[in-house]
XYZ file of C-alpha atoms in Angstrom:
702
model
C -49.943 120.297 17.546
C -52.841 117.921 16.930
C -51.297 115.420 19.324
C -51.227 118.011 22.108
C -54.875 118.887 21.400
C -55.873 115.217 21.513
C -53.986 114.671 24.767
C -55.784 117.553 26.419
C -59.144 116.393 25.098
C -58.400 112.959 26.545
C -57.400 114.655 29.773
C -60.805 116.313 30.070
C -62.624 113.056 29.424
C -60.449 111.085 31.828
C -60.755 113.727 34.497
C -64.519 113.783 34.111
C -64.759 109.986 34.409
C -62.728 109.849 37.595
C -64.610 112.786 39.065
C -67.859 110.831 38.783
C -66.268 107.905 40.585
C -64.807 110.166 43.247
C -68.232 111.717 43.888
C -69.710 108.343 44.763
C -66.945 107.449 47.208
C -65.650 110.716 48.625
C -66.281 111.961 52.134
C -66.726 115.669 52.845
C -63.679 117.718 53.784
C -61.301 114.730 53.316
C -59.055 116.340 50.741
C -59.546 120.066 51.468
C -56.040 120.562 52.826
C -54.369 118.944 49.819
C -56.518 120.932 47.388
C -55.734 124.192 49.155
C -51.984 123.529 48.974
C -52.209 122.605 45.313
C -54.276 125.774 44.602
C -51.493 127.917 45.991
C -48.923 126.089 43.853
C -51.041 126.341 40.689
C -51.723 130.047 41.171
C -48.248 130.841 39.842
C -48.698 128.772 36.680
C -49.876 130.189 33.369
C -51.327 126.880 32.305
C -54.592 126.719 34.290
C -55.599 123.164 33.387
C -57.035 122.256 36.759
C -58.411 125.608 38.017
C -62.121 125.753 38.626
C -63.088 129.411 39.058
C -65.663 131.328 37.112
C -63.276 132.341 34.324
C -62.628 128.678 33.546
C -66.352 128.055 33.192
C -66.370 130.552 30.346
C -63.364 128.818 28.764
C -65.053 125.457 29.065
C -68.293 126.739 27.496
C -66.292 128.113 24.594
C -64.463 124.822 24.214
C -67.733 122.890 24.265
C -69.129 125.088 21.494
C -66.077 124.488 19.313
C -66.110 120.734 19.803
C -69.589 119.410 19.197
C -68.606 115.869 19.939
C -67.611 116.617 23.512
C -70.787 118.683 24.039
C -72.899 115.747 22.870
C -71.119 113.404 25.255
C -71.658 115.799 28.128
C -75.340 116.156 27.284
C -75.854 112.412 27.364
C -73.803 111.799 30.485
C -75.004 109.250 33.014
C -75.693 109.925 36.684
C -78.164 112.747 36.196
C -77.180 113.888 32.699
C -76.680 117.427 34.006
C -74.683 120.075 32.250
C -71.031 120.326 33.233
C -71.187 124.070 32.674
C -73.683 124.524 35.515
C -72.138 122.222 38.111
C -69.318 123.176 40.450
C -68.803 123.244 44.229
C -71.316 123.179 47.006
C -70.946 125.058 50.259
C -68.775 122.297 51.726
C -66.377 122.357 48.718
C -67.145 118.728 47.862
C -66.023 117.361 44.498
C -68.606 117.475 41.707
C -68.576 116.408 38.114
C -68.051 119.895 36.771
C -64.901 120.547 38.736
C -62.704 119.788 35.701
C -63.775 122.876 33.735
C -60.435 124.613 33.529
C -59.281 123.282 30.122
C -58.486 126.162 27.745
C -60.310 126.372 24.445
C -58.595 125.011 21.365
C -60.027 125.439 17.909
C -58.166 126.477 14.829
C -54.970 127.237 16.710
C -55.522 131.058 16.675
C -55.647 133.055 19.908
C -58.924 134.737 20.800
C -59.089 138.484 20.908
C -57.790 139.866 24.143
C -56.553 136.528 25.415
C -52.869 137.423 25.470
C -53.589 140.785 27.016
C -55.567 139.164 29.782
C -52.675 136.789 30.572
C -54.485 133.728 29.225
C -52.622 130.802 27.549
C -51.287 131.431 24.057
C -51.875 128.928 21.265
C -49.171 126.298 20.915
C -48.594 127.376 17.315
C -47.363 130.783 18.528
C -44.951 129.359 21.108
C -41.332 128.605 20.449
C -39.936 125.118 20.807
C -38.092 126.175 23.948
C -41.266 127.535 25.537
C -43.141 124.343 24.738
C -40.339 122.235 26.185
C -40.237 124.326 29.355
C -43.994 124.052 29.723
C -43.856 120.316 29.121
C -41.155 119.879 31.737
C -43.079 121.990 34.248
C -46.256 119.966 33.619
C -44.360 116.741 34.106
C -42.866 117.854 37.409
C -46.238 119.027 38.705
C -48.024 115.841 37.724
C -45.292 113.666 39.221
C -45.639 115.616 42.454
C -49.382 115.032 42.372
C -48.875 111.272 42.040
C -46.584 111.424 45.070
C -49.392 113.130 47.000
C -51.766 110.342 45.980
C -49.367 107.641 47.172
C -48.869 109.475 50.462
C -52.631 109.602 50.852
C -52.837 105.852 50.193
C -50.241 105.250 52.883
C -47.688 102.483 53.295
C -48.950 99.316 54.887
C -50.439 95.896 54.285
C -50.805 96.219 50.506
C -47.146 97.115 49.976
C -46.022 94.268 52.246
C -48.207 91.772 50.394
C -46.745 92.867 47.069
C -43.283 92.849 48.671
C -43.440 89.127 49.434
C -45.052 88.217 46.096
C -42.407 90.065 44.082
C -39.791 88.726 46.461
C -40.631 85.189 45.339
C -40.050 86.239 41.734
C -36.702 87.808 42.611
C -35.815 84.726 44.633
C -36.415 82.640 41.507
C -33.847 84.733 39.650
C -31.252 84.042 42.342
C -32.061 80.337 42.279
C -31.669 80.229 38.490
C -28.152 81.666 38.694
C -27.015 79.180 41.334
C -28.681 76.170 39.712
C -26.350 76.520 36.741
C -23.201 76.153 38.811
C -24.550 73.386 41.014
C -25.853 71.045 38.301
C -23.098 71.744 35.762
C -20.664 68.973 36.853
C -23.409 66.392 37.443
C -25.337 67.155 34.252
C -22.266 67.030 32.027
C -21.137 63.765 33.619
C -24.600 62.191 33.473
C -25.013 63.077 29.791
C -21.474 62.074 28.768
C -20.606 65.565 27.564
C -17.120 65.676 25.996
C -14.640 68.300 27.096
C -15.342 70.331 23.965
C -18.957 70.785 25.025
C -18.307 71.392 28.703
C -19.066 74.866 29.980
C -21.796 75.620 27.428
C -24.503 75.241 30.057
C -23.334 78.237 32.090
C -22.962 80.479 29.049
C -26.234 79.484 27.364
C -28.304 80.234 30.462
C -26.802 83.703 30.845
C -27.404 84.404 27.154
C -31.049 83.466 27.601
C -31.322 85.743 30.630
C -29.693 88.575 28.667
C -32.225 88.468 25.826
C -35.058 87.900 28.292
C -34.197 90.983 30.339
C -34.321 93.262 27.329
C -37.415 91.641 25.790
C -39.614 91.397 28.887
C -38.483 94.775 30.242
C -39.507 96.520 27.030
C -42.733 94.571 26.751
C -43.721 95.533 30.306
C -43.840 99.166 29.193
C -46.417 98.194 26.567
C -48.716 95.560 28.101
C -48.193 96.019 31.841
C -45.940 94.959 34.713
C -48.125 92.208 36.143
C -49.048 90.653 32.814
C -45.460 90.458 31.576
C -44.163 89.138 34.886
C -46.816 86.408 34.917
C -45.923 85.270 31.411
C -42.163 85.409 31.907
C -42.297 83.502 35.200
C -44.603 80.895 33.664
C -42.126 80.361 30.823
C -39.320 79.969 33.353
C -41.213 77.511 35.535
C -42.430 75.336 32.663
C -39.074 74.916 30.926
C -37.151 74.574 34.193
C -39.459 71.704 35.137
C -39.192 70.192 31.661
C -35.376 70.340 31.712
C -35.254 67.914 34.625
C -36.767 65.130 32.493
C -35.051 65.506 29.103
C -32.154 63.103 28.479
C -30.148 64.625 25.641
C -27.632 67.362 26.378
C -28.741 69.508 23.413
C -32.368 69.418 24.527
C -31.305 70.129 28.086
C -29.366 73.195 26.908
C -32.401 74.405 24.954
C -34.725 74.055 27.954
C -32.327 75.887 30.273
C -31.831 78.646 27.699
C -35.594 79.231 27.385
C -35.906 78.994 31.160
C -33.241 81.693 31.458
C -35.079 83.760 28.841
C -38.188 83.650 31.021
C -36.492 84.527 34.314
C -34.625 87.351 32.582
C -37.714 89.527 32.960
C -37.881 89.159 36.735
C -35.377 91.819 37.839
C -36.395 94.728 35.535
C -40.135 94.181 36.072
C -40.033 93.471 39.808
C -38.206 96.678 40.712
C -40.252 98.815 38.307
C -43.509 97.309 39.611
C -42.692 97.766 43.299
C -41.264 101.278 42.916
C -44.533 102.485 41.369
C -46.554 101.751 44.523
C -44.056 103.330 46.932
C -43.939 106.902 48.122
C -40.641 108.721 47.676
C -39.601 108.592 51.332
C -40.066 104.792 51.395
C -38.616 103.890 48.003
C -34.894 103.535 48.699
C -35.280 101.541 51.892
C -37.925 99.086 50.701
C -36.340 98.455 47.299
C -33.173 97.567 49.214
C -35.092 95.185 51.465
C -36.528 93.594 48.335
C -32.984 92.822 47.138
C -32.614 90.408 50.053
C -34.784 87.871 48.255
C -32.032 87.342 45.700
C -29.778 86.325 48.582
C -32.521 84.075 49.959
C -32.691 82.395 46.550
C -28.970 81.659 46.692
C -29.248 80.236 50.206
C -32.226 78.105 49.170
C -30.356 76.725 46.149
C -27.232 75.972 48.209
C -29.207 74.213 50.932
C -31.208 72.137 48.454
C -28.060 71.173 46.540
C -26.367 70.056 49.755
C -29.443 68.059 50.795
C -30.249 66.421 47.437
C -27.459 66.170 44.857
C -24.893 64.086 46.808
C -27.547 61.465 47.591
C -27.117 59.184 44.624
C -29.807 56.893 45.965
C -32.443 59.523 45.182
C -32.746 58.302 41.617
C -34.483 55.783 39.409
C -34.000 54.409 35.928
C -36.166 52.868 33.231
C -33.717 50.563 31.542
C -30.582 52.103 30.137
C -32.447 54.688 28.057
C -33.895 56.829 30.846
C -31.998 57.908 33.942
C -33.363 60.256 36.614
C -30.567 61.056 39.033
C -30.569 63.191 42.154
C -29.465 66.375 40.384
C -32.689 66.245 38.376
C -34.676 66.127 41.614
C -32.762 69.246 42.645
C -33.807 71.014 39.415
C -37.481 70.239 40.122
C -37.240 71.550 43.695
C -35.593 74.753 42.468
C -38.612 75.462 40.255
C -40.945 75.682 43.276
C -40.291 79.393 44.108
C -41.191 80.298 40.526
C -44.441 78.328 40.662
C -45.316 79.960 44.001
C -44.639 83.422 42.555
C -46.951 82.790 39.577
C -49.800 81.633 41.814
C -49.450 84.554 44.236
C -49.080 87.132 41.471
C -52.503 86.284 40.027
C -54.105 87.858 43.119
C -52.269 91.194 42.818
C -53.423 94.167 40.704
C -51.620 95.903 37.883
C -49.417 98.907 38.617
C -51.660 102.005 38.906
C -48.887 104.127 37.464
C -48.884 101.991 34.325
C -52.648 102.376 34.013
C -52.325 106.144 34.224
C -49.538 106.074 31.659
C -51.768 104.234 29.183
C -54.838 106.407 29.822
C -56.837 103.802 31.762
C -58.055 106.216 34.420
C -60.911 104.130 35.817
C -58.639 101.108 36.339
C -55.987 103.281 37.947
C -58.522 104.815 40.326
C -59.786 101.389 41.386
C -56.246 100.106 42.094
C -55.363 103.231 44.066
C -58.576 102.843 46.021
C -57.697 99.180 46.704
C -54.278 100.218 48.030
C -55.826 102.895 50.244
C -58.628 100.722 51.609
C -56.319 97.755 52.275
C -53.914 99.908 54.248
C -56.656 101.738 56.153
C -58.376 98.512 57.199
C -55.061 97.171 58.458
C -54.648 100.331 60.544
C -58.081 99.930 62.079
C -59.507 102.912 60.195
C -61.948 101.361 57.712
C -64.155 104.447 57.823
C -61.552 106.513 55.997
C -62.695 106.809 52.379
C -60.326 107.258 49.448
C -60.911 110.313 47.284
C -59.019 111.948 44.451
C -59.096 115.728 44.104
C -59.442 117.598 40.858
C -55.744 118.155 40.580
C -54.965 114.465 40.854
C -57.560 112.912 38.628
C -56.353 113.534 35.088
C -52.618 113.301 35.471
C -52.237 110.043 33.576
C -52.816 111.526 30.143
C -49.801 113.807 30.370
C -47.389 111.375 32.031
C -46.131 110.359 28.600
C -44.270 113.658 28.232
C -40.631 113.097 27.520
C -38.018 112.997 30.247
C -34.298 113.499 29.633
C -32.387 110.188 29.523
C -30.132 109.137 32.394
C -26.756 110.909 32.623
C -24.355 109.277 30.137
C -21.603 109.290 32.742
C -23.683 107.149 35.090
C -24.545 104.668 32.327
C -20.872 104.457 31.390
C -20.018 103.919 35.035
C -22.512 101.046 35.224
C -21.332 99.439 31.986
C -17.669 99.544 32.951
C -18.146 98.144 36.452
C -20.626 95.353 35.737
C -18.179 93.217 33.652
C -15.553 93.522 36.369
C -17.954 92.472 39.105
C -19.284 89.450 37.226
C -15.808 88.507 36.061
C -14.525 88.572 39.616
C -17.560 86.669 40.881
C -16.891 83.915 38.348
C -13.175 83.976 39.091
C -13.571 83.483 42.862
C -15.084 79.958 42.801
C -12.807 78.919 39.949
C -9.753 79.939 41.958
C -11.035 77.945 44.927
C -11.603 74.920 42.684
C -8.114 75.358 41.244
C -6.616 75.418 44.741
C -8.591 72.285 45.604
C -7.379 70.570 42.439
C -3.781 71.498 43.207
C -4.126 70.183 46.732
C -5.736 66.961 45.439
C -3.018 66.501 42.830
C -0.326 66.967 45.444
C -1.598 63.840 47.201
C -1.507 61.588 44.143
C 0.144 58.177 44.633
C 2.498 57.073 41.862
C 3.335 53.369 41.315
C 6.133 52.496 38.900
C 7.111 49.077 37.496
C 4.812 47.146 39.811
C 3.821 43.509 39.244
C 0.687 42.034 40.835
C -0.243 38.370 40.405
C -3.481 36.562 41.271
C -4.990 39.362 43.375
C -8.614 40.422 43.860
C -9.389 44.147 43.828
C -12.778 44.705 45.505
C -12.202 48.197 46.910
C -11.857 51.707 45.526
C -8.637 52.910 43.915
C -8.422 56.715 44.025
C -6.006 59.438 42.907
C -3.302 57.103 41.635
C -0.964 56.794 38.646
C 0.363 53.369 37.593
C 3.301 53.333 35.122
C 4.767 50.251 33.431
C 2.772 47.908 35.629
C 1.991 44.232 34.975
C -1.264 42.684 36.220
C -1.389 38.905 35.802
C -4.457 36.727 36.578
C -5.983 39.544 38.655
C -9.667 40.074 39.388
C -11.363 43.487 39.563
C -14.821 42.835 41.084
C -17.432 45.335 42.367
C -14.897 48.119 42.635
C -14.336 51.701 41.493
C -11.564 53.640 39.846
C -11.627 57.337 40.870
C -9.077 59.586 39.170
C -6.818 56.624 38.387
C -4.560 56.593 35.318
C -2.765 53.512 33.940
C 0.158 54.315 31.609
C 2.084 51.745 29.552
C 0.652 48.907 31.664
C -0.285 45.316 30.722
C -3.314 43.262 31.812
C -2.898 39.535 31.161
C -5.758 37.105 31.712
C -7.595 39.546 33.978
C -11.288 39.554 34.911
C -13.326 42.789 35.245
C -16.866 42.621 36.646
C -19.171 45.407 37.865
C -16.489 48.083 37.585
C -17.086 51.854 37.525
C -14.421 54.335 36.504
C -14.827 58.059 37.185
C -12.143 60.348 35.822
C -9.977 57.342 34.978
C -8.257 56.195 31.798
C -5.890 53.619 30.280
C -3.142 55.124 28.100
C -0.930 52.960 25.865
C -2.028 49.853 27.733
C -2.370 46.233 26.501
C -5.190 43.788 27.361
C -4.613 40.126 26.542
C -7.101 37.293 27.181
C -9.162 39.511 29.487
C -12.898 39.452 30.159
C -15.139 42.503 30.857
C -18.662 42.155 32.251
C -20.966 45.042 33.287
C -18.268 47.722 33.241
C -18.113 51.248 31.863
C -14.665 50.750 30.301
C -15.063 51.579 26.615
C -13.070 52.986 23.702
C -13.213 56.508 25.111
C -11.208 55.385 28.137
C -8.815 53.160 26.226
C -6.470 55.760 24.741
C -4.012 54.258 22.219
C -4.484 50.890 23.897
C -4.493 47.390 22.348
C -7.139 44.765 23.109
C -6.073 41.227 22.117
C -8.340 38.190 22.375
C -10.521 39.938 24.962
C -14.299 40.345 25.160
C -16.796 42.899 26.538
C -20.265 41.835 27.711
C -23.207 43.926 28.971
C -21.246 47.132 29.145
C -22.832 49.957 31.125
C -24.336 52.639 28.922
C -24.193 56.312 29.655
C -21.871 58.000 32.112
C -21.679 56.688 35.627
C -22.266 59.037 38.533
C -21.484 58.409 42.156
C -21.139 60.575 45.237
C -20.356 57.770 47.643
C -17.598 58.772 50.046
C -17.219 62.058 48.148
C -17.263 64.904 50.631
C -15.983 67.506 48.163
C -19.538 68.017 46.877
C -20.725 68.960 50.347
C -17.797 71.350 50.692
C -18.551 73.154 47.413
C -22.172 73.761 48.408
C -21.147 74.883 51.878
C -18.696 77.431 50.456
C -21.412 78.858 48.202
C -23.764 78.966 51.163
C -21.240 80.997 53.183
C -20.587 83.360 50.295
C -24.295 84.014 49.841
C -24.970 84.404 53.556
C -22.184 87.008 53.745
C -24.420 89.298 51.678
C -26.875 89.675 54.583
C -24.988 92.383 56.561
C -24.495 94.462 53.420
C -28.178 94.180 52.578
C -29.218 95.368 56.013
C -26.789 98.294 55.989
C -27.840 99.450 52.523
C -31.542 99.252 53.392
C -31.133 101.310 56.572
C -28.826 103.949 55.075
C -30.046 104.218 51.464
C -32.418 107.127 52.159
C -30.082 108.749 54.687
C -26.765 109.040 52.861
C -28.025 108.824 49.282
C -27.975 106.270 46.493
C -24.799 107.322 44.717
C -22.882 107.841 47.931
C -23.779 104.277 48.827
C -22.840 103.105 45.331
C -19.471 104.866 45.292
C -18.519 103.929 48.847
C -19.389 100.281 48.328
C -17.367 100.074 45.120
C -14.296 101.690 46.694
C -14.369 99.305 49.659
C -14.917 96.334 47.327
C -11.932 97.391 45.244
C -9.721 97.611 48.330
C -10.797 94.170 49.536
C -10.188 92.820 46.041
C -6.576 94.053 46.124
C -5.812 91.979 49.223
C -6.601 88.844 47.234
C -3.019 89.157 46.088
C -1.999 87.746 49.449
C -4.467 84.850 49.402
C -2.488 81.634 49.068
C -4.734 79.151 50.831
C -8.251 77.882 50.343
C -9.443 79.219 53.699
C -8.028 82.666 52.921
C -9.800 82.782 49.557
C -13.104 81.764 51.153
C -12.753 84.541 53.723
C -12.026 87.082 50.981
C -15.009 85.803 48.976
C -17.323 86.452 51.931
C -15.810 89.894 52.558
C -16.090 90.915 48.928
C -19.723 89.768 48.651
C -20.661 91.606 51.840
C -19.113 94.883 50.672
C -20.232 94.811 47.039
C -23.931 94.069 47.596
C -24.604 97.655 48.672
C -23.432 98.825 45.247
C -25.866 96.453 43.544
C -28.759 97.608 45.706
C -27.926 101.242 44.983
C -27.743 100.499 41.279
C -31.223 98.951 41.352
C -32.703 101.980 43.111
C -30.927 104.533 40.909
C -31.937 102.780 37.693
C -35.569 102.728 38.811
C -35.576 106.454 39.605
C -33.744 107.619 36.472
C -36.176 106.365 33.838
C -39.701 107.681 33.180
C -42.663 105.363 33.525
C -43.054 104.691 29.811
C -39.402 103.602 29.536
C -38.601 102.299 33.003
C -38.941 98.619 32.120
C -36.991 99.060 28.884
C -34.171 100.963 30.568
C -33.925 98.571 33.485
C -34.086 95.597 31.117
C -31.247 96.978 29.014
C -29.024 97.498 32.063
C -29.810 94.020 33.354
C -29.114 92.537 29.926
C -25.670 94.133 30.059
C -25.150 92.418 33.424
C -25.807 89.026 31.897
C -23.594 89.750 28.891
C -20.872 90.723 31.340
C -21.327 87.387 33.088
C -20.590 85.566 29.833
C -17.591 87.790 29.075
C -16.339 87.494 32.630
C -16.586 83.719 32.421
C -14.480 83.708 29.272
C -11.905 86.345 30.227
C -11.358 85.746 33.912
C -11.883 82.000 33.653
C -9.067 81.711 31.129
C -6.685 83.256 33.664
C -7.349 80.677 36.385
C -4.158 78.791 37.138
C -2.073 81.163 35.012
C -1.791 84.394 36.973
C -3.549 86.252 39.754
C -2.076 89.649 38.924
C -4.224 90.585 35.914
C -7.670 89.767 37.358
C -6.881 91.296 40.759
C -5.323 94.541 39.502
C -7.896 95.013 36.743
C -10.908 94.459 38.986
C -9.499 96.468 41.887
C -8.579 99.483 39.742
C -11.927 99.615 37.967
C -13.937 99.224 41.170
C -12.063 102.011 42.958
C -12.113 104.292 39.906
C -15.813 103.721 39.257
C -16.611 104.301 42.917
C -14.803 107.652 42.943
C -16.727 108.714 39.848
C -20.010 107.648 41.453
C -19.328 109.821 44.504
C -19.228 112.919 42.271
C -22.516 112.327 40.450
C -25.797 114.033 41.493
C -27.983 111.926 43.748
C -31.497 110.775 42.821
C -32.792 110.633 46.385
C -35.135 113.623 45.903
C -36.440 112.460 42.517
C -40.103 111.724 42.003
C -41.031 108.965 39.563
C -41.524 110.795 36.282
């Protein structure tokens, strides 16, 4: 039990250090009521670590004699260098350095004569494993309750709201990162001439980066601190997101977005762990739910910026044919601004005091707790109120590393089974809408068969057409565009092509005779099984041509995403107001059941407007489940594993996004039955299971 002995020795030292600090800042009678209540609670405990009566002075003297090192430190103590064995309370019961004298003596592990008969603690070596585990659990519960008392004493006010907005910017960056992928995907793949075989990698690679980032940064935050890890991860995200807007090659662009996703992956697990550790229990559910709104704000910001920037092709410049900077790259730069703002603001915030206590940094923890208290008291107009920590609060950090049982396996299974279905359905919704749009666009295609056009000048846009067995003789195609135009088995004789752009167009089994091409983008990739006879190409355009002129579909896509994200707002408000009233798991189960029911009615969605309405309804109902999941995950894990546990769960979310993209995306245009029935059944089933699980509303942060 050497580790237990060392922990308790560290406890005495830490308690003594904080007591000195408390003496310099405490006001008389400030904490008498809390101490009196804690005395009554501790009177029923056999482990008298924090008692300060005369019997404990004898125990402390014995302990000091057995450990010469501690006695030497006490003899050379600063601030008067007085003996701890002679100091205690004055008439006003004010805190003094010697108030932490209730640590039992530990020497060779053998009980002193008469100790057991007098009801004093028995040596750990004589206790059974079950007794030690019970004592450890009781200590943990008591110390967690004491931290709750400290946070209640600090109050809830300006400090928490300042941290709320700073962490909100980080969470907003995570939402922006998710939406950026979908918004720039078509433009980036077109701009970089990505073949069909490479299309779609951008969405998957970003989610993979976020998956590994969530697990890595979440675990690291339990070792080096919440603030430090969040600063580094957000800096990585901001730097590589900014860099990705300037790189030209698709492979390098994928790498930058993957590392950017790796950085932002740490935002969710660290943000919720960080904020929960400065909230009192009665405020935790509500304010963590309010914090979730920043993810929605990130989606709205990304949608608005995409609508305002990407379709404006004129917002671009080029440096020859080797470097192109189109409007979608400007959008990527603008989307990095919330991350940069979060990094700057985070530098002015302190580390989590709970993390400091967990790692034994008692002085740092005391200073942060004092900062929280003083900030809130000044905002209330009570600057004269002085922060103090009683004897029972001071040394709790050393023992907070005691083990806590892991989260219920049933709840983890419930999370794992529902997350893939949610992400799969979320990916499936926009794809179904795009498929309906494509079907509607294809239904309006104009087909021309066996046409013959002689000596005609085309100087306008040809769109959504199919030309079969056509003959074009002595025709001129000047300063015009082909948009989704396909020529099949057609002949071009003595034709002239100048300044021509072709988007989504091709020539299949066509013949070009005595034709001239100048400054066009028609190349071998668009001439499928075609013959070119006595024809020449001059100054062909390099790269892939992008244009949004007269293309209102881009605006419509961004507007639909904007509506879907805005529909989350009512669900966020409801979950924040009711989270602490009806319970986390009741909110989780109810939200999932309602989401599953709304999902079933997608069966009857046959139009684009109907699918958009169902998308908004589903998002509004399902967000409460996500908010509940964030709160429950925070409250289930102990401090030394909270970041790791949250990071693992969030990593599973991102893995589910990749799987959902592959599974549900492959069913688009094939059948609606499998995705709808699968998602609906799992959501309803998981919700019913969640309603039967014990709630975490009354939990203190272990």
